[in-house]
Amino acid sequence: MTNASSYGRPGSDNNQGSVKVALVSLGDNTTSSTACENFIYDECYSNEEYVDLIKEYIFPTTFEWCLIVLYLIVFTLGLVGNFLVVFVVVRNKHMRTITNLFIVNLSVADFLVLLICLPASVLTDVTETWFMGRVMCKLVHYLQAVSVSVSVLTLTVISIERYYAICHPLSFKSTHTRARLMIILVWVISLAIVIPELVILDLFPHKPYTDLLMACKPSWSYTSQAAFQIVLIVALFFLPFCLMGFAYIRIALCLWSDFIPTESCECNKPLNADGKSSHHEVRQQVTSRRNVAKMLIAVVIMFGICYLPVHLLNILRYAKALMNGVAAVNFALIAHWLCYFNSAINPLIYNFMSAKFRKEFMRACGCCFWICSPAVRSNRNQGFREGTMSYRYSNSATTHTEHIMLNPVNKEKAAELHNDLYD
């Protein structure tokens, strides 16, 4: 991923240039005269003044303070939101659909990158300096690249799974075991494909400014780094998005056409007394699958919007078509922030576009209140005891309606049945 500090520090203050000139002198001057410790043009600076210049250089500008606030918002919302996604799926059996298993995998990757990579990235983007040593230099950027790879490959696998489940249901059977194997494969591929990040990154003196500041950057040649980045952009952005675009276009044609794809629901359709699926039930299933498709398409579009700027910057950078300047640097900082914003936005998409996730999020957020309040807990238990479920059955002459008392276990089974039918 592009490091915004590669483009130089943004700033419009007039003294910014003098700070950099001073730091260059600090890195280059190894001797001092008896009259003055260091000269910069006609100005004389002591060692203490040099230290002050360094502090001024790494101290955030007004724009960077605003960016820090945005990072804090993303950090908080992202950790809480992705934790809730994992929590509600693990906690509720009726939420453990095949699609949701992949969504949990996406949330785990986002949670890890926010927890491990975001703080280090903020510090580096703001100060243009790597303070955390050689090991973290390699580890942070490697985990960040792994997370991006896991995210895009998971989204690709979801699109393929949904495509076959909806458009070719008789030739493909989705199972939880197959989904888990695909998740493992996604992680293995992601850990392997970005191994060069772990090998080539190292610490180097920040020569344009001073030997006292360090930069975490690739140790191989500029040409090799450019080739590697182009391969990653093609393999982990353009090709997956072409595949996802094809899959979701086909899914949309299947779900939003006048023809109802009843054959895609053959194994799950409820039967009436004549052994035939009701038109109403098929409509419900198609509507449910449309809602899931809309949510997944929104996730893919948001991923593309958030990662396109940083990939565009990489292309321009290695094509040597990007000039250093305040505008370019600020754009790089925003593009870098958008990558982390994407890790925090997905739970919000689930909340707004999925009634099931929204309901379980609300239950999870109210869980602490429910545990701490005996009155609320008593009312909820009473609701369990008094819950009922009705069903109808018919023969050639009469139709009957019966009621079943639901305890918590029966409610869970009923939810699982509904999930199998309509998710």
Tab-separated table of C-alpha atoms in Angstrom:
chain	number	residue	atom	x	y	z
A	1	MET	CA	0.000	0.000	0.000
A	2	THR	CA	1.207	3.477	-0.781
A	3	ASN	CA	2.667	5.316	2.172
A	4	ALA	CA	1.588	8.918	2.114
A	5	SER	CA	4.893	10.042	3.552
A	6	SER	CA	6.568	8.966	0.328
A	7	TYR	CA	5.352	12.172	-1.233
A	8	GLY	CA	6.803	14.533	1.369
A	9	ARG	CA	5.124	16.406	4.176
A	10	PRO	CA	2.162	18.607	3.313
A	11	GLY	CA	2.244	22.143	4.577
A	12	SER	CA	1.788	25.674	3.425
A	13	ASP	CA	3.712	27.495	6.119
A	14	ASN	CA	6.603	29.613	4.931
A	15	ASN	CA	8.944	28.178	7.540
A	16	GLN	CA	8.385	24.604	6.318
A	17	GLY	CA	11.101	24.991	3.697
A	18	SER	CA	13.583	26.356	6.219
A	19	VAL	CA	12.892	23.391	8.479
A	20	LYS	CA	13.786	20.966	5.706
A	21	VAL	CA	16.884	22.945	4.758
A	22	ALA	CA	17.997	22.823	8.360
A	23	LEU	CA	17.404	19.099	8.562
A	24	VAL	CA	19.414	18.508	5.404
A	25	SER	CA	22.273	20.394	6.963
A	26	LEU	CA	21.894	18.386	10.151
A	27	GLY	CA	22.247	15.163	8.199
A	28	ASP	CA	25.208	16.362	6.142
A	29	ASN	CA	27.297	18.395	8.585
A	30	THR	CA	29.550	16.227	10.713
A	31	THR	CA	31.954	18.954	11.777
A	32	SER	CA	31.448	22.282	13.396
A	33	SER	CA	33.473	25.431	13.594
A	34	THR	CA	34.688	26.879	16.841
A	35	ALA	CA	32.493	29.934	16.385
A	36	CYS	CA	29.291	28.155	15.479
A	37	GLU	CA	28.109	24.585	15.725
A	38	ASN	CA	26.318	24.558	12.331
A	39	PHE	CA	25.754	26.942	9.458
A	40	ILE	CA	22.736	27.007	7.134
A	41	TYR	CA	23.405	29.602	4.489
A	42	ASP	CA	24.174	32.633	6.653
A	43	GLU	CA	22.279	31.390	9.691
A	44	CYS	CA	23.977	29.821	12.687
A	45	TYR	CA	22.182	27.002	14.570
A	46	SER	CA	23.114	25.239	17.769
A	47	ASN	CA	22.367	21.562	18.403
A	48	GLU	CA	19.402	22.577	20.543
A	49	GLU	CA	18.029	24.616	17.667
A	50	TYR	CA	18.414	21.636	15.358
A	51	VAL	CA	16.376	19.527	17.761
A	52	ASP	CA	13.698	22.211	17.770
A	53	LEU	CA	13.664	22.136	13.962
A	54	ILE	CA	13.135	18.372	14.011
A	55	LYS	CA	10.286	18.739	16.488
A	56	GLU	CA	8.714	21.366	14.273
A	57	TYR	CA	9.088	19.081	11.272
A	58	ILE	CA	7.382	16.047	12.824
A	59	PHE	CA	4.690	18.010	14.671
A	60	PRO	CA	1.275	17.684	12.935
A	61	THR	CA	-0.048	20.503	10.794
A	62	THR	CA	-3.654	21.693	11.079
A	63	PHE	CA	-4.673	19.449	8.188
A	64	GLU	CA	-2.960	16.487	9.833
A	65	TRP	CA	-4.734	17.110	13.149
A	66	CYS	CA	-8.033	16.878	11.272
A	67	LEU	CA	-6.826	13.651	9.703
A	68	ILE	CA	-5.902	12.259	13.125
A	69	VAL	CA	-9.461	12.902	14.329
A	70	LEU	CA	-10.826	11.065	11.286
A	71	TYR	CA	-8.491	8.155	11.988
A	72	LEU	CA	-9.714	7.998	15.599
A	73	ILE	CA	-13.325	7.855	14.406
A	74	VAL	CA	-12.508	5.081	11.933
A	75	PHE	CA	-10.481	3.201	14.560
A	76	THR	CA	-13.302	3.254	17.122
A	77	LEU	CA	-16.187	2.512	14.763
A	78	GLY	CA	-14.207	-0.126	12.897
A	79	LEU	CA	-13.154	-2.110	15.950
A	80	VAL	CA	-16.621	-2.018	17.517
A	81	GLY	CA	-18.460	-2.705	14.264
A	82	ASN	CA	-16.309	-5.603	13.093
A	83	PHE	CA	-16.345	-7.144	16.565
A	84	LEU	CA	-20.148	-6.997	16.544
A	85	VAL	CA	-20.288	-8.718	13.147
A	86	VAL	CA	-18.193	-11.625	14.413
A	87	PHE	CA	-20.056	-11.705	17.735
A	88	VAL	CA	-23.591	-11.874	16.332
A	89	VAL	CA	-22.725	-14.567	13.781
A	90	VAL	CA	-20.859	-16.739	16.283
A	91	ARG	CA	-23.521	-16.222	18.955
A	92	ASN	CA	-26.555	-17.021	16.778
A	93	LYS	CA	-26.811	-20.287	14.873
A	94	HIS	CA	-29.438	-18.887	12.531
A	95	MET	CA	-26.890	-16.257	11.385
A	96	ARG	CA	-24.297	-18.850	10.371
A	97	THR	CA	-25.129	-18.925	6.692
A	98	ILE	CA	-22.459	-19.593	4.102
A	99	THR	CA	-22.434	-15.956	3.004
A	100	ASN	CA	-22.125	-14.792	6.609
A	101	LEU	CA	-19.115	-17.061	7.156
A	102	PHE	CA	-17.319	-15.136	4.417
A	103	ILE	CA	-18.521	-11.843	5.909
A	104	VAL	CA	-17.035	-12.876	9.270
A	105	ASN	CA	-13.742	-13.611	7.521
A	106	LEU	CA	-13.856	-10.132	5.998
A	107	SER	CA	-14.520	-8.602	9.419
A	108	VAL	CA	-11.639	-10.504	11.040
A	109	ALA	CA	-9.230	-9.160	8.422
A	110	ASP	CA	-10.569	-5.613	8.872
A	111	PHE	CA	-10.379	-5.863	12.674
A	112	LEU	CA	-6.748	-6.980	12.588
A	113	VAL	CA	-5.633	-4.279	10.171
A	114	LEU	CA	-7.352	-1.569	12.231
A	115	LEU	CA	-5.889	-2.824	15.496
A	116	ILE	CA	-2.329	-3.484	14.323
A	117	CYS	CA	-1.704	-1.314	11.281
A	118	LEU	CA	-3.752	1.861	11.714
A	119	PRO	CA	-1.857	3.367	14.716
A	120	ALA	CA	1.510	2.837	13.043
A	121	SER	CA	0.261	4.251	9.747
A	122	VAL	CA	-1.106	7.389	11.406
A	123	LEU	CA	2.188	8.016	13.157
A	124	THR	CA	4.153	7.505	9.946
A	125	ASP	CA	1.878	9.606	7.740
A	126	VAL	CA	1.942	12.515	10.174
A	127	THR	CA	5.633	12.508	11.137
A	128	GLU	CA	7.145	11.064	7.936
A	129	THR	CA	9.297	8.988	10.262
A	130	TRP	CA	9.311	5.339	11.322
A	131	PHE	CA	9.793	5.118	15.084
A	132	MET	CA	8.930	1.454	15.703
A	133	GLY	CA	11.998	-0.393	14.534
A	134	ARG	CA	12.855	-2.858	11.799
A	135	VAL	CA	10.600	-5.739	12.890
A	136	MET	CA	7.459	-3.600	13.010
A	137	CYS	CA	8.461	-2.000	9.708
A	138	LYS	CA	8.190	-5.396	8.061
A	139	LEU	CA	5.279	-6.760	10.099
A	140	VAL	CA	2.877	-3.807	9.893
A	141	HIS	CA	3.133	-3.358	6.139
A	142	TYR	CA	2.995	-7.109	5.556
A	143	LEU	CA	-0.185	-7.512	7.633
A	144	GLN	CA	-1.715	-4.536	5.880
A	145	ALA	CA	-1.028	-6.099	2.482
A	146	VAL	CA	-2.368	-9.462	3.700
A	147	SER	CA	-5.571	-7.800	4.898
A	148	VAL	CA	-6.138	-6.118	1.539
A	149	SER	CA	-5.573	-9.433	-0.226
A	150	VAL	CA	-7.926	-11.304	2.142
A	151	SER	CA	-10.608	-8.661	1.651
A	152	VAL	CA	-10.566	-8.658	-2.143
A	153	LEU	CA	-10.263	-12.452	-2.430
A	154	THR	CA	-13.095	-12.953	0.068
A	155	LEU	CA	-15.332	-10.577	-1.879
A	156	THR	CA	-14.428	-12.461	-5.055
A	157	VAL	CA	-15.250	-15.838	-3.494
A	158	ILE	CA	-18.584	-14.481	-2.212
A	159	SER	CA	-19.511	-13.271	-5.697
A	160	ILE	CA	-18.632	-16.637	-7.235
A	161	GLU	CA	-20.547	-18.559	-4.550
A	162	ARG	CA	-23.629	-16.369	-4.968
A	163	TYR	CA	-23.404	-16.634	-8.755
A	164	TYR	CA	-23.467	-20.427	-8.743
A	165	ALA	CA	-26.025	-20.659	-5.926
A	166	ILE	CA	-28.474	-18.381	-7.758
A	167	CYS	CA	-27.747	-18.847	-11.453
A	168	HIS	CA	-26.591	-22.492	-11.530
A	169	PRO	CA	-28.079	-24.120	-8.408
A	170	LEU	CA	-28.320	-27.641	-9.819
A	171	SER	CA	-24.632	-27.811	-10.776
A	172	PHE	CA	-23.244	-26.427	-7.514
A	173	LYS	CA	-24.029	-27.170	-3.880
A	174	SER	CA	-22.808	-24.692	-1.276
A	175	THR	CA	-21.825	-26.255	2.045
A	176	HIS	CA	-20.316	-24.928	5.257
A	177	THR	CA	-17.363	-27.297	4.899
A	178	ARG	CA	-16.599	-26.001	1.428
A	179	ALA	CA	-16.906	-22.410	2.674
A	180	ARG	CA	-14.420	-23.051	5.494
A	181	LEU	CA	-11.964	-24.631	3.066
A	182	MET	CA	-12.280	-21.612	0.776
A	183	ILE	CA	-11.604	-19.260	3.701
A	184	ILE	CA	-8.448	-21.205	4.598
A	185	LEU	CA	-7.352	-21.082	0.956
A	186	VAL	CA	-7.935	-17.316	0.846
A	187	TRP	CA	-5.638	-16.806	3.850
A	188	VAL	CA	-2.941	-19.118	2.472
A	189	ILE	CA	-2.910	-17.307	-0.873
A	190	SER	CA	-2.921	-13.899	0.821
A	191	LEU	CA	-0.065	-14.780	3.160
A	192	ALA	CA	1.974	-16.080	0.223
A	193	ILE	CA	1.314	-13.500	-2.474
A	194	VAL	CA	2.641	-10.553	-0.448
A	195	ILE	CA	5.697	-12.273	1.062
A	196	PRO	CA	7.975	-9.842	-0.847
A	197	GLU	CA	6.623	-7.095	1.445
A	198	LEU	CA	8.030	-9.036	4.396
A	199	VAL	CA	11.406	-9.550	2.742
A	200	ILE	CA	12.220	-6.303	0.968
A	201	LEU	CA	11.105	-3.699	3.517
A	202	ASP	CA	13.822	-2.251	5.713
A	203	LEU	CA	14.830	0.900	7.569
A	204	PHE	CA	16.874	3.587	5.827
A	205	PRO	CA	18.044	7.051	6.901
A	206	HIS	CA	15.718	9.772	5.695
A	207	LYS	CA	18.499	11.183	3.500
A	208	PRO	CA	16.598	14.042	1.876
A	209	TYR	CA	16.152	15.507	5.345
A	210	THR	CA	18.425	14.036	7.992
A	211	ASP	CA	20.086	10.848	9.185
A	212	LEU	CA	18.260	11.244	12.487
A	213	LEU	CA	14.919	10.346	10.865
A	214	MET	CA	14.258	6.853	9.478
A	215	ALA	CA	12.103	5.656	6.595
A	216	CYS	CA	10.553	2.206	6.123
A	217	LYS	CA	10.816	1.446	2.416
A	218	PRO	CA	11.733	-1.323	-0.069
A	219	SER	CA	15.358	-2.345	-0.305
A	220	TRP	CA	15.268	-3.538	-3.914
A	221	SER	CA	15.492	-1.425	-7.048
A	222	TYR	CA	12.898	1.097	-8.135
A	223	THR	CA	12.150	-0.960	-11.259
A	224	SER	CA	11.568	-4.130	-9.252
A	225	GLN	CA	9.268	-2.329	-6.836
A	226	ALA	CA	7.294	-0.804	-9.704
A	227	ALA	CA	6.864	-4.213	-11.349
A	228	PHE	CA	5.754	-5.790	-8.061
A	229	GLN	CA	3.190	-3.070	-7.417
A	230	ILE	CA	1.755	-3.353	-10.930
A	231	VAL	CA	1.369	-7.118	-10.470
A	232	LEU	CA	-0.468	-6.559	-7.174
A	233	ILE	CA	-2.750	-3.929	-8.688
A	234	VAL	CA	-3.707	-6.242	-11.543
A	235	ALA	CA	-3.999	-9.408	-9.429
A	236	LEU	CA	-5.723	-7.881	-6.395
A	237	PHE	CA	-7.791	-5.098	-7.912
A	238	PHE	CA	-8.551	-5.049	-11.632
A	239	LEU	CA	-8.963	-8.786	-12.292
A	240	PRO	CA	-11.075	-9.462	-9.165
A	241	PHE	CA	-13.322	-6.500	-9.946
A	242	CYS	CA	-13.845	-7.692	-13.504
A	243	LEU	CA	-14.825	-11.102	-12.143
A	244	MET	CA	-17.094	-9.625	-9.473
A	245	GLY	CA	-18.667	-7.299	-12.007
A	246	PHE	CA	-19.512	-10.216	-14.293
A	247	ALA	CA	-20.886	-12.298	-11.401
A	248	TYR	CA	-23.144	-9.588	-9.977
A	249	ILE	CA	-24.428	-8.543	-13.404
A	250	ARG	CA	-25.472	-12.140	-14.010
A	251	ILE	CA	-26.995	-12.351	-10.525
A	252	ALA	CA	-28.946	-9.144	-11.124
A	253	LEU	CA	-30.238	-10.415	-14.464
A	254	CYS	CA	-31.346	-13.610	-12.771
A	255	LEU	CA	-33.001	-12.037	-9.728
A	256	TRP	CA	-34.486	-8.904	-11.278
A	257	SER	CA	-35.832	-10.422	-14.481
A	258	ASP	CA	-39.522	-11.115	-14.948
A	259	PHE	CA	-38.755	-14.813	-14.799
A	260	ILE	CA	-38.650	-16.086	-11.215
A	261	PRO	CA	-35.744	-18.545	-10.913
A	262	THR	CA	-37.698	-21.252	-9.108
A	263	GLU	CA	-35.181	-23.873	-10.133
A	264	SER	CA	-32.609	-22.072	-8.005
A	265	CYS	CA	-34.710	-22.793	-4.955
A	266	GLU	CA	-35.548	-26.411	-5.708
A	267	CYS	CA	-33.914	-27.906	-2.632
A	268	ASN	CA	-35.182	-25.341	-0.152
A	269	LYS	CA	-38.760	-24.620	-1.205
A	270	PRO	CA	-41.516	-25.481	1.289
A	271	LEU	CA	-44.175	-27.814	-0.025
A	272	ASN	CA	-47.933	-27.484	0.255
A	273	ALA	CA	-50.382	-30.358	0.517
A	274	ASP	CA	-50.034	-31.136	-3.186
A	275	GLY	CA	-46.239	-31.348	-2.885
A	276	LYS	CA	-45.692	-28.132	-4.849
A	277	SER	CA	-43.966	-24.953	-3.902
A	278	SER	CA	-46.239	-21.960	-3.420
A	279	HIS	CA	-45.716	-18.929	-5.629
A	280	HIS	CA	-45.724	-16.694	-2.538
A	281	GLU	CA	-42.871	-18.617	-0.914
A	282	VAL	CA	-40.801	-18.405	-4.081
A	283	ARG	CA	-41.411	-14.659	-4.214
A	284	GLN	CA	-40.261	-14.331	-0.613
A	285	GLN	CA	-37.082	-16.235	-1.291
A	286	VAL	CA	-36.296	-14.180	-4.384
A	287	THR	CA	-36.900	-10.960	-2.418
A	288	SER	CA	-34.576	-12.163	0.347
A	289	ARG	CA	-31.860	-13.040	-2.140
A	290	ARG	CA	-32.263	-9.679	-3.844
A	291	ASN	CA	-31.675	-7.918	-0.519
A	292	VAL	CA	-28.543	-9.974	0.133
A	293	ALA	CA	-27.292	-9.248	-3.389
A	294	LYS	CA	-27.876	-5.497	-2.919
A	295	MET	CA	-25.881	-5.536	0.318
A	296	LEU	CA	-22.978	-7.440	-1.228
A	297	ILE	CA	-22.924	-5.197	-4.301
A	298	ALA	CA	-22.787	-2.161	-1.983
A	299	VAL	CA	-19.812	-3.696	-0.135
A	300	VAL	CA	-17.975	-4.330	-3.420
A	301	ILE	CA	-18.672	-0.822	-4.743
A	302	MET	CA	-17.472	0.749	-1.490
A	303	PHE	CA	-14.301	-1.355	-1.603
A	304	GLY	CA	-13.614	-0.151	-5.137
A	305	ILE	CA	-14.234	3.497	-4.246
A	306	CYS	CA	-11.945	3.338	-1.217
A	307	TYR	CA	-9.038	1.536	-2.892
A	308	LEU	CA	-9.106	3.122	-6.346
A	309	PRO	CA	-7.353	6.370	-5.226
A	310	VAL	CA	-4.400	4.590	-3.610
A	311	HIS	CA	-3.959	2.286	-6.616
A	312	LEU	CA	-4.181	5.287	-8.926
A	313	LEU	CA	-1.492	7.029	-6.888
A	314	ASN	CA	0.743	3.981	-7.171
A	315	ILE	CA	0.299	3.870	-10.935
A	316	LEU	CA	1.088	7.575	-11.308
A	317	ARG	CA	3.976	7.320	-8.886
A	318	TYR	CA	5.743	4.459	-10.648
A	319	ALA	CA	4.976	5.953	-14.040
A	320	LYS	CA	6.767	9.065	-12.743
A	321	ALA	CA	3.737	11.157	-13.609
A	322	LEU	CA	3.113	12.429	-10.072
A	323	MET	CA	4.770	15.622	-8.923
A	324	ASN	CA	5.558	16.311	-5.292
A	325	GLY	CA	3.490	19.124	-3.874
A	326	VAL	CA	1.005	20.063	-1.209
A	327	ALA	CA	-2.017	18.957	-3.248
A	328	ALA	CA	-0.469	15.592	-4.152
A	329	VAL	CA	0.575	14.907	-0.579
A	330	ASN	CA	-2.805	15.817	0.871
A	331	PHE	CA	-4.497	13.602	-1.695
A	332	ALA	CA	-2.137	10.762	-0.742
A	333	LEU	CA	-3.009	11.205	2.937
A	334	ILE	CA	-6.737	11.089	2.179
A	335	ALA	CA	-6.294	8.058	-0.097
A	336	HIS	CA	-4.438	6.258	2.674
A	337	TRP	CA	-7.212	7.110	5.152
A	338	LEU	CA	-9.849	5.770	2.739
A	339	CYS	CA	-8.236	2.320	2.904
A	340	TYR	CA	-8.865	2.209	6.652
A	341	PHE	CA	-12.279	3.797	6.251
A	342	ASN	CA	-13.250	0.808	4.117
A	343	SER	CA	-12.390	-1.500	7.018
A	344	ALA	CA	-14.859	0.395	9.218
A	345	ILE	CA	-17.731	1.004	6.786
A	346	ASN	CA	-18.778	-2.592	6.088
A	347	PRO	CA	-20.568	-3.159	9.439
A	348	LEU	CA	-22.553	0.035	8.800
A	349	ILE	CA	-23.575	-1.318	5.393
A	350	TYR	CA	-24.746	-4.550	7.012
A	351	ASN	CA	-26.696	-2.555	9.593
A	352	PHE	CA	-28.520	-0.387	7.061
A	353	MET	CA	-29.125	-3.015	4.380
A	354	SER	CA	-29.732	-6.226	6.344
A	355	ALA	CA	-32.682	-6.480	8.725
A	356	LYS	CA	-31.158	-9.579	10.316
A	357	PHE	CA	-27.830	-7.915	11.081
A	358	ARG	CA	-29.590	-4.778	12.292
A	359	LYS	CA	-31.753	-6.798	14.680
A	360	GLU	CA	-28.800	-8.771	16.041
A	361	PHE	CA	-26.661	-5.629	16.394
A	362	MET	CA	-29.409	-4.063	18.498
A	363	ARG	CA	-29.684	-7.204	20.599
A	364	ALA	CA	-25.915	-7.317	21.101
A	365	CYS	CA	-25.756	-3.641	22.090
A	366	GLY	CA	-28.613	-4.175	24.554
A	367	CYS	CA	-27.127	-7.386	25.914
A	368	CYS	CA	-25.299	-5.651	28.770
A	369	PHE	CA	-28.439	-3.765	29.759
A	370	TRP	CA	-30.431	-7.017	29.673
A	371	ILE	CA	-27.895	-8.795	31.894
A	372	CYS	CA	-27.822	-5.947	34.399
A	373	SER	CA	-31.596	-5.465	34.587
A	374	PRO	CA	-33.553	-8.277	36.311
A	375	ALA	CA	-36.876	-6.713	35.269
A	376	VAL	CA	-35.975	-6.725	31.581
A	377	ARG	CA	-34.597	-10.253	31.847
A	378	SER	CA	-37.785	-11.439	33.568
A	379	ASN	CA	-39.980	-9.906	30.858
A	380	ARG	CA	-37.902	-11.515	28.142
A	381	ASN	CA	-38.098	-14.942	29.790
A	382	GLN	CA	-41.862	-14.518	30.131
A	383	GLY	CA	-41.963	-13.771	26.424
A	384	PHE	CA	-40.141	-17.023	25.754
A	385	ARG	CA	-42.699	-18.980	27.757
A	386	GLU	CA	-45.658	-17.334	26.091
A	387	GLY	CA	-44.370	-17.383	22.524
A	388	THR	CA	-46.385	-19.315	19.971
A	389	MET	CA	-46.020	-20.317	16.365
A	390	SER	CA	-48.935	-21.246	14.134
A	391	TYR	CA	-48.943	-23.331	11.013
A	392	ARG	CA	-51.562	-24.466	8.574
A	393	TYR	CA	-52.070	-27.767	6.866
A	394	SER	CA	-54.766	-28.919	4.548
A	395	ASN	CA	-56.264	-31.946	2.931
A	396	SER	CA	-58.820	-32.218	0.177
A	397	ALA	CA	-61.692	-31.172	2.431
A	398	THR	CA	-60.567	-28.968	5.285
A	399	THR	CA	-57.841	-26.601	6.403
A	400	HIS	CA	-56.650	-26.590	10.013
A	401	THR	CA	-54.618	-24.128	12.033
A	402	GLU	CA	-52.662	-25.300	15.068
A	403	HIS	CA	-50.499	-23.468	17.586
A	404	ILE	CA	-47.268	-24.667	19.124
A	405	MET	CA	-45.863	-23.258	22.355
A	406	LEU	CA	-42.334	-22.029	21.752
A	407	ASN	CA	-39.570	-22.283	24.320
A	408	PRO	CA	-36.187	-20.697	23.482
A	409	VAL	CA	-34.980	-23.873	21.751
A	410	ASN	CA	-38.068	-24.049	19.546
A	411	LYS	CA	-37.672	-20.398	18.624
A	412	GLU	CA	-34.085	-21.025	17.603
A	413	LYS	CA	-35.122	-23.969	15.442
A	414	ALA	CA	-37.870	-21.910	13.854
A	415	ALA	CA	-35.333	-19.176	13.066
A	416	GLU	CA	-32.985	-21.734	11.520
A	417	LEU	CA	-35.828	-23.060	9.359
A	418	HIS	CA	-36.661	-19.545	8.140
A	419	ASN	CA	-32.992	-18.897	7.461
A	420	ASP	CA	-32.681	-22.070	5.362
A	421	LEU	CA	-35.710	-21.067	3.330
A	422	TYR	CA	-35.014	-17.412	2.620
A	423	ASP	CA	-31.311	-16.604	2.999
